[in-house]
PDB file of C-alpha atoms in Angstrom:
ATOM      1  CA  UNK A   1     -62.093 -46.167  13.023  1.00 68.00           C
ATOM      2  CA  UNK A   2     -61.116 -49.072  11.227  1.00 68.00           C
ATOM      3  CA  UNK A   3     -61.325 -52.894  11.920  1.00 66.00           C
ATOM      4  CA  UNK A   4     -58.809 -53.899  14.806  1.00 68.00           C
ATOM      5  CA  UNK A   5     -58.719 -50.047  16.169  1.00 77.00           C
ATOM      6  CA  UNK A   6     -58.776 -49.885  19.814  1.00 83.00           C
ATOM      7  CA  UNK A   7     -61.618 -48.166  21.246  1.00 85.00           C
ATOM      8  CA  UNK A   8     -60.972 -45.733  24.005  1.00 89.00           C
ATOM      9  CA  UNK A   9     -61.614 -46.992  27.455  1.00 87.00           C
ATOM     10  CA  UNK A  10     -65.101 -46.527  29.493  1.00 85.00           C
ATOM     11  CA  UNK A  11     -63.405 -43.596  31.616  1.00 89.00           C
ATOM     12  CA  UNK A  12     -62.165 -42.149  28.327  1.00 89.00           C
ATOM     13  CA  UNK A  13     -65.321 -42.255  26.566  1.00 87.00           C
ATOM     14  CA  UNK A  14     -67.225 -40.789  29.932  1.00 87.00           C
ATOM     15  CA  UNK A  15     -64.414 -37.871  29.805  1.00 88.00           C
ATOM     16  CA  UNK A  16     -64.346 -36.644  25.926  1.00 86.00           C
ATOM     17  CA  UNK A  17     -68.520 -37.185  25.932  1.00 87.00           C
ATOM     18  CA  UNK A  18     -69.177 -35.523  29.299  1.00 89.00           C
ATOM     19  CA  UNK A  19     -71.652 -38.360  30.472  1.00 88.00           C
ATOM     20  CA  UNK A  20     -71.323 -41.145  32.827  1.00 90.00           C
ATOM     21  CA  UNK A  21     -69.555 -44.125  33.032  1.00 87.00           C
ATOM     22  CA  UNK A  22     -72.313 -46.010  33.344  1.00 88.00           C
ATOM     23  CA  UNK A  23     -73.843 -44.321  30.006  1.00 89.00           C
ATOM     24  CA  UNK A  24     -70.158 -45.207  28.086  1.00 84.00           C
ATOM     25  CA  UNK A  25     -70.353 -48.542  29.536  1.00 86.00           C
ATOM     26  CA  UNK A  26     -74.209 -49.365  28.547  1.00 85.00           C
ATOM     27  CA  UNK A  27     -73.241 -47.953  24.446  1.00 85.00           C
ATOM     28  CA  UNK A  28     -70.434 -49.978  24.531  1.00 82.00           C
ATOM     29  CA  UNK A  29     -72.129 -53.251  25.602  1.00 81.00           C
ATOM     30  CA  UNK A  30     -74.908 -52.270  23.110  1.00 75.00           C
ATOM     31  CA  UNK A  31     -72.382 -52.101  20.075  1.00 76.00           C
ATOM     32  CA  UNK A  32     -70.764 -55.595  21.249  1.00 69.00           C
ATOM     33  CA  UNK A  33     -74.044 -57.141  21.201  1.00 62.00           C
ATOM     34  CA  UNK A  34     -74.517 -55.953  17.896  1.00 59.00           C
ATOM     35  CA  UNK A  35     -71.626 -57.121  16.767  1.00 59.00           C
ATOM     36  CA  UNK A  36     -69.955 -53.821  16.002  1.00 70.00           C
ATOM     37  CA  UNK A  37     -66.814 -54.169  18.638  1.00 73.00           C
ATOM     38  CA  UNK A  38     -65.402 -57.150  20.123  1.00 66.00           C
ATOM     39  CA  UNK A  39     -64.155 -57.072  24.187  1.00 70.00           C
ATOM     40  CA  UNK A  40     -60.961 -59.161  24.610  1.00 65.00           C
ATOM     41  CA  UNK A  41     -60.250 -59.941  27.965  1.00 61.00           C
ATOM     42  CA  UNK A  42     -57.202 -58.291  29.431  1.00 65.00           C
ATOM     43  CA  UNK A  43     -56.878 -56.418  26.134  1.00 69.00           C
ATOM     44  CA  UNK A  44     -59.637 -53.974  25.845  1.00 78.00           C
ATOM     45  CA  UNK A  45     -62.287 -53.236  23.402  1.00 83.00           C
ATOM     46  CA  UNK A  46     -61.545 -53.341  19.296  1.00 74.00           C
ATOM     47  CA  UNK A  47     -63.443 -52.233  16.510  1.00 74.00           C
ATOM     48  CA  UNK A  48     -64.602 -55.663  14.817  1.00 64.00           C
ATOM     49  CA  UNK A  49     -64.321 -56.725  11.477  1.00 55.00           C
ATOM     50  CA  UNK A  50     -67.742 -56.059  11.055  1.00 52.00           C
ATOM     51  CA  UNK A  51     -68.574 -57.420   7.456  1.00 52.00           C
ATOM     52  CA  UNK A  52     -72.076 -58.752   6.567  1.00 51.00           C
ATOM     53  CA  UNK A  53     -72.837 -61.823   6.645  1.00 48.00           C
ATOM     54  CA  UNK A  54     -75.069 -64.281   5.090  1.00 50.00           C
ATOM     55  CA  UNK A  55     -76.497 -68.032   6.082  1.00 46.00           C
ATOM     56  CA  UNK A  56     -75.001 -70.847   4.583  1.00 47.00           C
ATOM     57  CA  UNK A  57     -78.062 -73.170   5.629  1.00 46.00           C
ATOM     58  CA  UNK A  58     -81.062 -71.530   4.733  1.00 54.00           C
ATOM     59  CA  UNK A  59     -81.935 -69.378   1.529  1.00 67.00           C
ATOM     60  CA  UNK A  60     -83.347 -65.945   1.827  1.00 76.00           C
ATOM     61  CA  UNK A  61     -84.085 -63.195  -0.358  1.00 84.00           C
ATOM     62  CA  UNK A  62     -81.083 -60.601  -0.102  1.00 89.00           C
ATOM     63  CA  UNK A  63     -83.068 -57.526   0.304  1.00 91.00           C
ATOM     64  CA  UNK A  64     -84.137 -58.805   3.559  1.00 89.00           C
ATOM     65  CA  UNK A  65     -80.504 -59.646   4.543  1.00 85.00           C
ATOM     66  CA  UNK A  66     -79.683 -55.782   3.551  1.00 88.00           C
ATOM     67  CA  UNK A  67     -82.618 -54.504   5.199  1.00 89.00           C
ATOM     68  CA  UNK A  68     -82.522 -56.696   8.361  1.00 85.00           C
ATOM     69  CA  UNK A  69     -79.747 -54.870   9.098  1.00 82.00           C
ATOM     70  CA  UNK A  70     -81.328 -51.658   8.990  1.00 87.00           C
ATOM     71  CA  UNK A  71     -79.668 -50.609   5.385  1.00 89.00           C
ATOM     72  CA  UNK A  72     -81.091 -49.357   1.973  1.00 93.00           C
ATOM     73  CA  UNK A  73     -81.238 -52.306  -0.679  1.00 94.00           C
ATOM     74  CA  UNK A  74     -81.381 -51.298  -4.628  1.00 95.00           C
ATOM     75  CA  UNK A  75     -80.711 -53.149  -7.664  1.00 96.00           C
ATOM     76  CA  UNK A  76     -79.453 -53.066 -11.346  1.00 97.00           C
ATOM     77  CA  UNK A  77     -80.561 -55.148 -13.830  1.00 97.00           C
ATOM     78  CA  UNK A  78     -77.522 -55.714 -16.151  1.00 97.00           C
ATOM     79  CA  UNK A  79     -79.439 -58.374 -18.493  1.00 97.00           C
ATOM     80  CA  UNK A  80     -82.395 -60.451 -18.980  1.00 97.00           C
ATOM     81  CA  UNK A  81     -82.933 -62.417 -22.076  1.00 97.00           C
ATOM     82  CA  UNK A  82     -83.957 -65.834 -23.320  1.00 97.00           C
ATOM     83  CA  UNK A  83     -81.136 -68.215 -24.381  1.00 97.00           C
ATOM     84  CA  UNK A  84     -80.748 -71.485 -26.098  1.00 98.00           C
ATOM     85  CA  UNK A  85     -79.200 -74.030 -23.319  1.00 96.00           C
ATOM     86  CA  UNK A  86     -75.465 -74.587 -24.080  1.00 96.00           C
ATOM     87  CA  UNK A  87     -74.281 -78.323 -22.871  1.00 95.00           C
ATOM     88  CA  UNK A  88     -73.538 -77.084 -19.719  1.00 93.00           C
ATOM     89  CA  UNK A  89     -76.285 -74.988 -19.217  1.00 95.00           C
ATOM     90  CA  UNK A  90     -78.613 -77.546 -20.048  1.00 95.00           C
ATOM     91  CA  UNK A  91     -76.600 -79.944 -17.650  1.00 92.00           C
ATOM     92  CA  UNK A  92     -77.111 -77.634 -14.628  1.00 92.00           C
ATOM     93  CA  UNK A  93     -81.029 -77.282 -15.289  1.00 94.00           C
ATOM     94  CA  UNK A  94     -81.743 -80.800 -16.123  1.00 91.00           C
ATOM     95  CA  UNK A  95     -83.099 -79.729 -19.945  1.00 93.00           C
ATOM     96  CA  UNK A  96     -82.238 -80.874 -23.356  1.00 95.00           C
ATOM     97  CA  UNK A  97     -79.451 -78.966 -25.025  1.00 96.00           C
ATOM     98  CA  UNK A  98     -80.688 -75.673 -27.454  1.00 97.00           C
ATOM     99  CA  UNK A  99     -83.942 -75.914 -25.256  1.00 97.00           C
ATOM    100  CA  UNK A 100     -85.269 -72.785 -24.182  1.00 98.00           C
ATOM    101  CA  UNK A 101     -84.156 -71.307 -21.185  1.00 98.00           C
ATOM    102  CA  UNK A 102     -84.443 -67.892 -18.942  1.00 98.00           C
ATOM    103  CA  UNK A 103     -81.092 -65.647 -18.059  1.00 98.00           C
ATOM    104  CA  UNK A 104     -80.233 -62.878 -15.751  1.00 98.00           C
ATOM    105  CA  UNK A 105     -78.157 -60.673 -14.350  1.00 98.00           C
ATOM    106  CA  UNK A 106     -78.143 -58.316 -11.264  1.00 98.00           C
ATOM    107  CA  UNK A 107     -76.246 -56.291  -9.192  1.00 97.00           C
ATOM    108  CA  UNK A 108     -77.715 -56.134  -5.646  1.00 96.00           C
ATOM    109  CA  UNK A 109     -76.315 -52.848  -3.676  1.00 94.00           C
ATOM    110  CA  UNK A 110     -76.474 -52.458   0.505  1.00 91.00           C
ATOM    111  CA  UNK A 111     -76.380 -48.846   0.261  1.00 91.00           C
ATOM    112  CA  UNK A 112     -75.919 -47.950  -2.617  1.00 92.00           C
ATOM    113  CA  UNK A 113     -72.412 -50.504  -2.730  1.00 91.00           C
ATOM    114  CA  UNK A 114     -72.156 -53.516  -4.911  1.00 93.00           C
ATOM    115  CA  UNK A 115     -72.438 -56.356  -2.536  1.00 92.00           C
ATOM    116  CA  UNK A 116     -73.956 -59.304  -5.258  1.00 94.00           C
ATOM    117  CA  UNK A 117     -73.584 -60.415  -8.607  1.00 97.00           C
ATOM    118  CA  UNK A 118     -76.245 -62.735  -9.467  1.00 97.00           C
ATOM    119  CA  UNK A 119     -76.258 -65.136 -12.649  1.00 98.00           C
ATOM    120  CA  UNK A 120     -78.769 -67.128 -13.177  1.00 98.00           C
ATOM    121  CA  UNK A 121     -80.658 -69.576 -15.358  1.00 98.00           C
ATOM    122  CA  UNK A 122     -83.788 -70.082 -14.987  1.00 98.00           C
ATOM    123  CA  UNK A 123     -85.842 -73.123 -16.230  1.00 97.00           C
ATOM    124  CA  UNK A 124     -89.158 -72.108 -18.226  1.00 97.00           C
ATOM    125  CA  UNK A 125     -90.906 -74.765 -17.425  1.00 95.00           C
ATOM    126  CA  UNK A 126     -91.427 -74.146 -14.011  1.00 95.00           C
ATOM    127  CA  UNK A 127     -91.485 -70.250 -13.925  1.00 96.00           C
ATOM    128  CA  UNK A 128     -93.466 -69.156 -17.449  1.00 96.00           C
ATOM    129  CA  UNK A 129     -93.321 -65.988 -17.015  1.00 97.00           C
ATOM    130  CA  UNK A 130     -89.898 -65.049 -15.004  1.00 97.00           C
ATOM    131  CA  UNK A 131     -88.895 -63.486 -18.131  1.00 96.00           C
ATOM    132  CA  UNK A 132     -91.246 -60.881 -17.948  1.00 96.00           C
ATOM    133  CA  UNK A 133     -90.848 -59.602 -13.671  1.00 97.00           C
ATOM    134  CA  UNK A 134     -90.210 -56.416 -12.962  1.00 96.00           C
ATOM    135  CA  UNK A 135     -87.044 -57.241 -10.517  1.00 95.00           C
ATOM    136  CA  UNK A 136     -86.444 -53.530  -9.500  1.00 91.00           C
ATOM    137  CA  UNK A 137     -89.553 -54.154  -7.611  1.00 91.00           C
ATOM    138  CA  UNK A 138     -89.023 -57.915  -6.747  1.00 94.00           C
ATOM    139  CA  UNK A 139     -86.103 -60.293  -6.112  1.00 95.00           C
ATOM    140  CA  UNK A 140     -85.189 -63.005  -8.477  1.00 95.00           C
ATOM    141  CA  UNK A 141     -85.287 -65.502  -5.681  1.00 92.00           C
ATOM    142  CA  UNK A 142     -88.165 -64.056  -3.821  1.00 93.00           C
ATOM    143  CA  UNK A 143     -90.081 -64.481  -7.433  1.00 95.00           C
ATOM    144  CA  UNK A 144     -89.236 -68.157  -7.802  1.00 94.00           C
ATOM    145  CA  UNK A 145     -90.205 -69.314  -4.331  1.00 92.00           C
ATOM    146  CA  UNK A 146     -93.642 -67.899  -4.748  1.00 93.00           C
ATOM    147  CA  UNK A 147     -94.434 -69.894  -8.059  1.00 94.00           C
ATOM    148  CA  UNK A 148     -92.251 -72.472  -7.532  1.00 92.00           C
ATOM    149  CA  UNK A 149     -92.006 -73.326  -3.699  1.00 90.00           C
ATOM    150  CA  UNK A 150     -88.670 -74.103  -3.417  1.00 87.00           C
ATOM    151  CA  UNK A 151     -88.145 -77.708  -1.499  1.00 88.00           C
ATOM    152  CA  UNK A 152     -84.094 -78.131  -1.556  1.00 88.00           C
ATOM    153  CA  UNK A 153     -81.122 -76.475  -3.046  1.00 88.00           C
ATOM    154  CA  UNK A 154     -77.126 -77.368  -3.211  1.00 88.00           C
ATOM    155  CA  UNK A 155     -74.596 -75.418  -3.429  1.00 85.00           C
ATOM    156  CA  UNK A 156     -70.893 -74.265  -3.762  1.00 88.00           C
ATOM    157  CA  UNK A 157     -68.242 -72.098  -2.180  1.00 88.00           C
ATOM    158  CA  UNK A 158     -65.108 -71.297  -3.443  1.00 90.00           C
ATOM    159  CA  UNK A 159     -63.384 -68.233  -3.256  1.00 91.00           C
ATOM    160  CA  UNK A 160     -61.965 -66.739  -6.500  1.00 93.00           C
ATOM    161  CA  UNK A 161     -60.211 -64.155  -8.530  1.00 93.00           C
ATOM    162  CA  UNK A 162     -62.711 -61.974 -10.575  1.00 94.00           C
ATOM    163  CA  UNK A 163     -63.052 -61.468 -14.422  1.00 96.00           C
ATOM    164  CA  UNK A 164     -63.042 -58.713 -15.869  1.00 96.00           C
ATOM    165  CA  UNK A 165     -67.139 -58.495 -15.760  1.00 96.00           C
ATOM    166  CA  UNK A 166     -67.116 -59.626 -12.274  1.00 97.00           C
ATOM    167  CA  UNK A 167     -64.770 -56.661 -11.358  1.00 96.00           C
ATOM    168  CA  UNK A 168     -66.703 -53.812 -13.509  1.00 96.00           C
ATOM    169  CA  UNK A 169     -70.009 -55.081 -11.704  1.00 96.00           C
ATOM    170  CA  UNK A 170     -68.915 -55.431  -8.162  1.00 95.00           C
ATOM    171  CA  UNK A 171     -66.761 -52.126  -8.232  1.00 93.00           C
ATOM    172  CA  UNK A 172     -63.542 -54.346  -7.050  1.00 91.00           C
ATOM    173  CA  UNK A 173     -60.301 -54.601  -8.865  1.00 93.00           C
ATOM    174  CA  UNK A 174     -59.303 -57.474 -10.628  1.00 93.00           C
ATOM    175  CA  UNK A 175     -56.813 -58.455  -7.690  1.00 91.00           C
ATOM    176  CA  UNK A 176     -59.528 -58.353  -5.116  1.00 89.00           C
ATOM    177  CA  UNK A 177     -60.655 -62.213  -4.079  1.00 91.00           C
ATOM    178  CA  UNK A 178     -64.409 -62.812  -4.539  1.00 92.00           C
ATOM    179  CA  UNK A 179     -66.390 -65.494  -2.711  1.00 91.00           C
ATOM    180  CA  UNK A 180     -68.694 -67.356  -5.090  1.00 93.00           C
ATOM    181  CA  UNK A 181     -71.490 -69.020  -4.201  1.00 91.00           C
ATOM    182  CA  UNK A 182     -72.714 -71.905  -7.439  1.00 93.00           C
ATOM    183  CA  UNK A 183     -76.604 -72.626  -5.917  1.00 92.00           C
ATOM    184  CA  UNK A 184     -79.061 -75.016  -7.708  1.00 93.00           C
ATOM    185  CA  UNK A 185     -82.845 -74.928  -6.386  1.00 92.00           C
ATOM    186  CA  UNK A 186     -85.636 -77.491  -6.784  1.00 92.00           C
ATOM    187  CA  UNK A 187     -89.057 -77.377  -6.514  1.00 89.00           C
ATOM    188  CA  UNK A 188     -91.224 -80.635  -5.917  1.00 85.00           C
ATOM    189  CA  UNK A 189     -91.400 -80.968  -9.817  1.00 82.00           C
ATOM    190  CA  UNK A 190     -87.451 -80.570 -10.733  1.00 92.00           C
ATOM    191  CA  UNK A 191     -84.928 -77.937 -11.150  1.00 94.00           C
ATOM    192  CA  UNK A 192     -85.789 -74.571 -11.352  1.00 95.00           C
ATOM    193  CA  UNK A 193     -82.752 -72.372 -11.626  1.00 96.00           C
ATOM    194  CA  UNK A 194     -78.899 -72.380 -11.506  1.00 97.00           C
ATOM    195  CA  UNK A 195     -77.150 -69.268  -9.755  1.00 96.00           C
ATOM    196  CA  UNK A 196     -73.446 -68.200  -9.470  1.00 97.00           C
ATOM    197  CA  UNK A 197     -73.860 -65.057  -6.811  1.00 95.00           C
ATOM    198  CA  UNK A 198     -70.300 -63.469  -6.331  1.00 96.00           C
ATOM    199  CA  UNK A 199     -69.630 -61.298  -3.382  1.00 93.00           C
ATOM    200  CA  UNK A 200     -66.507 -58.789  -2.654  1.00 90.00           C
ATOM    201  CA  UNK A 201     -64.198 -61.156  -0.155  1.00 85.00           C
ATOM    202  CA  UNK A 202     -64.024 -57.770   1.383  1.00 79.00           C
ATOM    203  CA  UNK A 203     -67.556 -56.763   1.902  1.00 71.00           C
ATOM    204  CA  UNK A 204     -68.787 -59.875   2.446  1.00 68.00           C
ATOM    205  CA  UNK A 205     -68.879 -63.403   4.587  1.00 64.00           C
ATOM    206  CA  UNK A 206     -70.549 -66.921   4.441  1.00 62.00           C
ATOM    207  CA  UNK A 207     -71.944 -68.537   8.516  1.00 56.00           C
ATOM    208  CA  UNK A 208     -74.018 -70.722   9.885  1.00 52.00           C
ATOM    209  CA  UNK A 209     -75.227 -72.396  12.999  1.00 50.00           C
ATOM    210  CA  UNK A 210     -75.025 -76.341  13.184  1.00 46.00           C
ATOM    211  CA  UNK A 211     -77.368 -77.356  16.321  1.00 53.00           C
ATOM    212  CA  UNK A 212     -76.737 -81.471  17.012  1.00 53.00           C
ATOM    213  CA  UNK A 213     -79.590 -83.161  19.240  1.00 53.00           C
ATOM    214  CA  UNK A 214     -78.607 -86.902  20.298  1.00 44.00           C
ATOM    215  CA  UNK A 215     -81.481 -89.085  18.754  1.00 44.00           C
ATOM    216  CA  UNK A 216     -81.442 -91.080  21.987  1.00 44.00           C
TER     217      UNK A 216
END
């Protein structure tokens, strides 16, 4: 079923599955709760548009997004190189232009499906030996936080058409809107990496949770 398909009611269910209606009732409830189908009242039950989603106000390392929900995370390492900092490179990290910096690219996959393209720069000074990580075996971002505790971050979101690159590495077509998140990170001492991370609009959404307490 796809996204906005009506699910068959509790009777129905209890009728084609030969159980009770209790039993249809309780797997229902359990796939609302999960997020799976969404119960509009006076309508019925619909199959949600159950895309995965990611936090806008906290950073975490995306193979425990993918594996928090209970799917298979893999990665492909499409480059990872030293650079000299181009003007706007060096901008981004807070270095001098032509010095020295750290680049790479990955494709992160929830189940074996493109979900992330990261980019990112990465300053030296603050992660030596980034350069050199195995990131088949460890995330980019999970690498940075442990030898460079991150402390704050800003960031971007836009949505966007994809390149050409963008499209080949995501598996979309070159029609297909991307979300793009640009993220900088610090660490107590500075800057320690740029990232653009594009997503397929289709595969993929941005939330968060605001929770205001009066300071009276």
């Amino acid at each position: 079923m796809r996204p906005g398909d009506k699910v068959p009611s509790e009777n129905q269910l209890a009728e084609q599955f030969s159980v009770s209606r209790m039993t249809a009732r309780r797997a229902l409830t359990d796939l609302v709760n999960e997020g799976i189908l969404l119960r509009s009242q006076g309508l019925g039950t619909f199959v949600s548009d159950h895309r995965p989603m990611s936090s806008m106000l906290e950073i975490t390392s995306i193979d425990d997004e993918i594996m928090k929900r209970g799917h298979q995370y893999s990665n492909r390492v499409l480059t990872q190189k030293q650079l000299l900092a181009s003007a706007p490179q060096a901008r981004m990290l807070g270095v001098e232009v032509n010095e020295l910096i750290y680049s790479t690219k990955i494709v992160h996959l929830e189940n074996n499906v493109p979900i992330q393209l990261e980019n990112r720069l990465v300053n030296p000074s603050y992660a030596p030996q980034y350069i050199d990580q195995d990131f088949s075996s460890i995330t980019a971002n999970r690498y940075l936080n442990k030898v460079a505790p991150l402390t704050e971050a800003d960031h971007v979101v836009e949505a966007i058409v994809p390149t050409q690159e963008i499209s080949d590495a995501l598996e979309v077509t070159l029609q297909q809107p991307c979300l793009l998140v640009s993220r900088r990170t610090f660490s107590a001492k500075g800057i320690v990496s740029f990232a653009n991370l594009y997503h397929p609009g289709n595969r993929y959404r941005l939330g968060g949770h605001l929770d205001f307490h009066s300071s009276n």
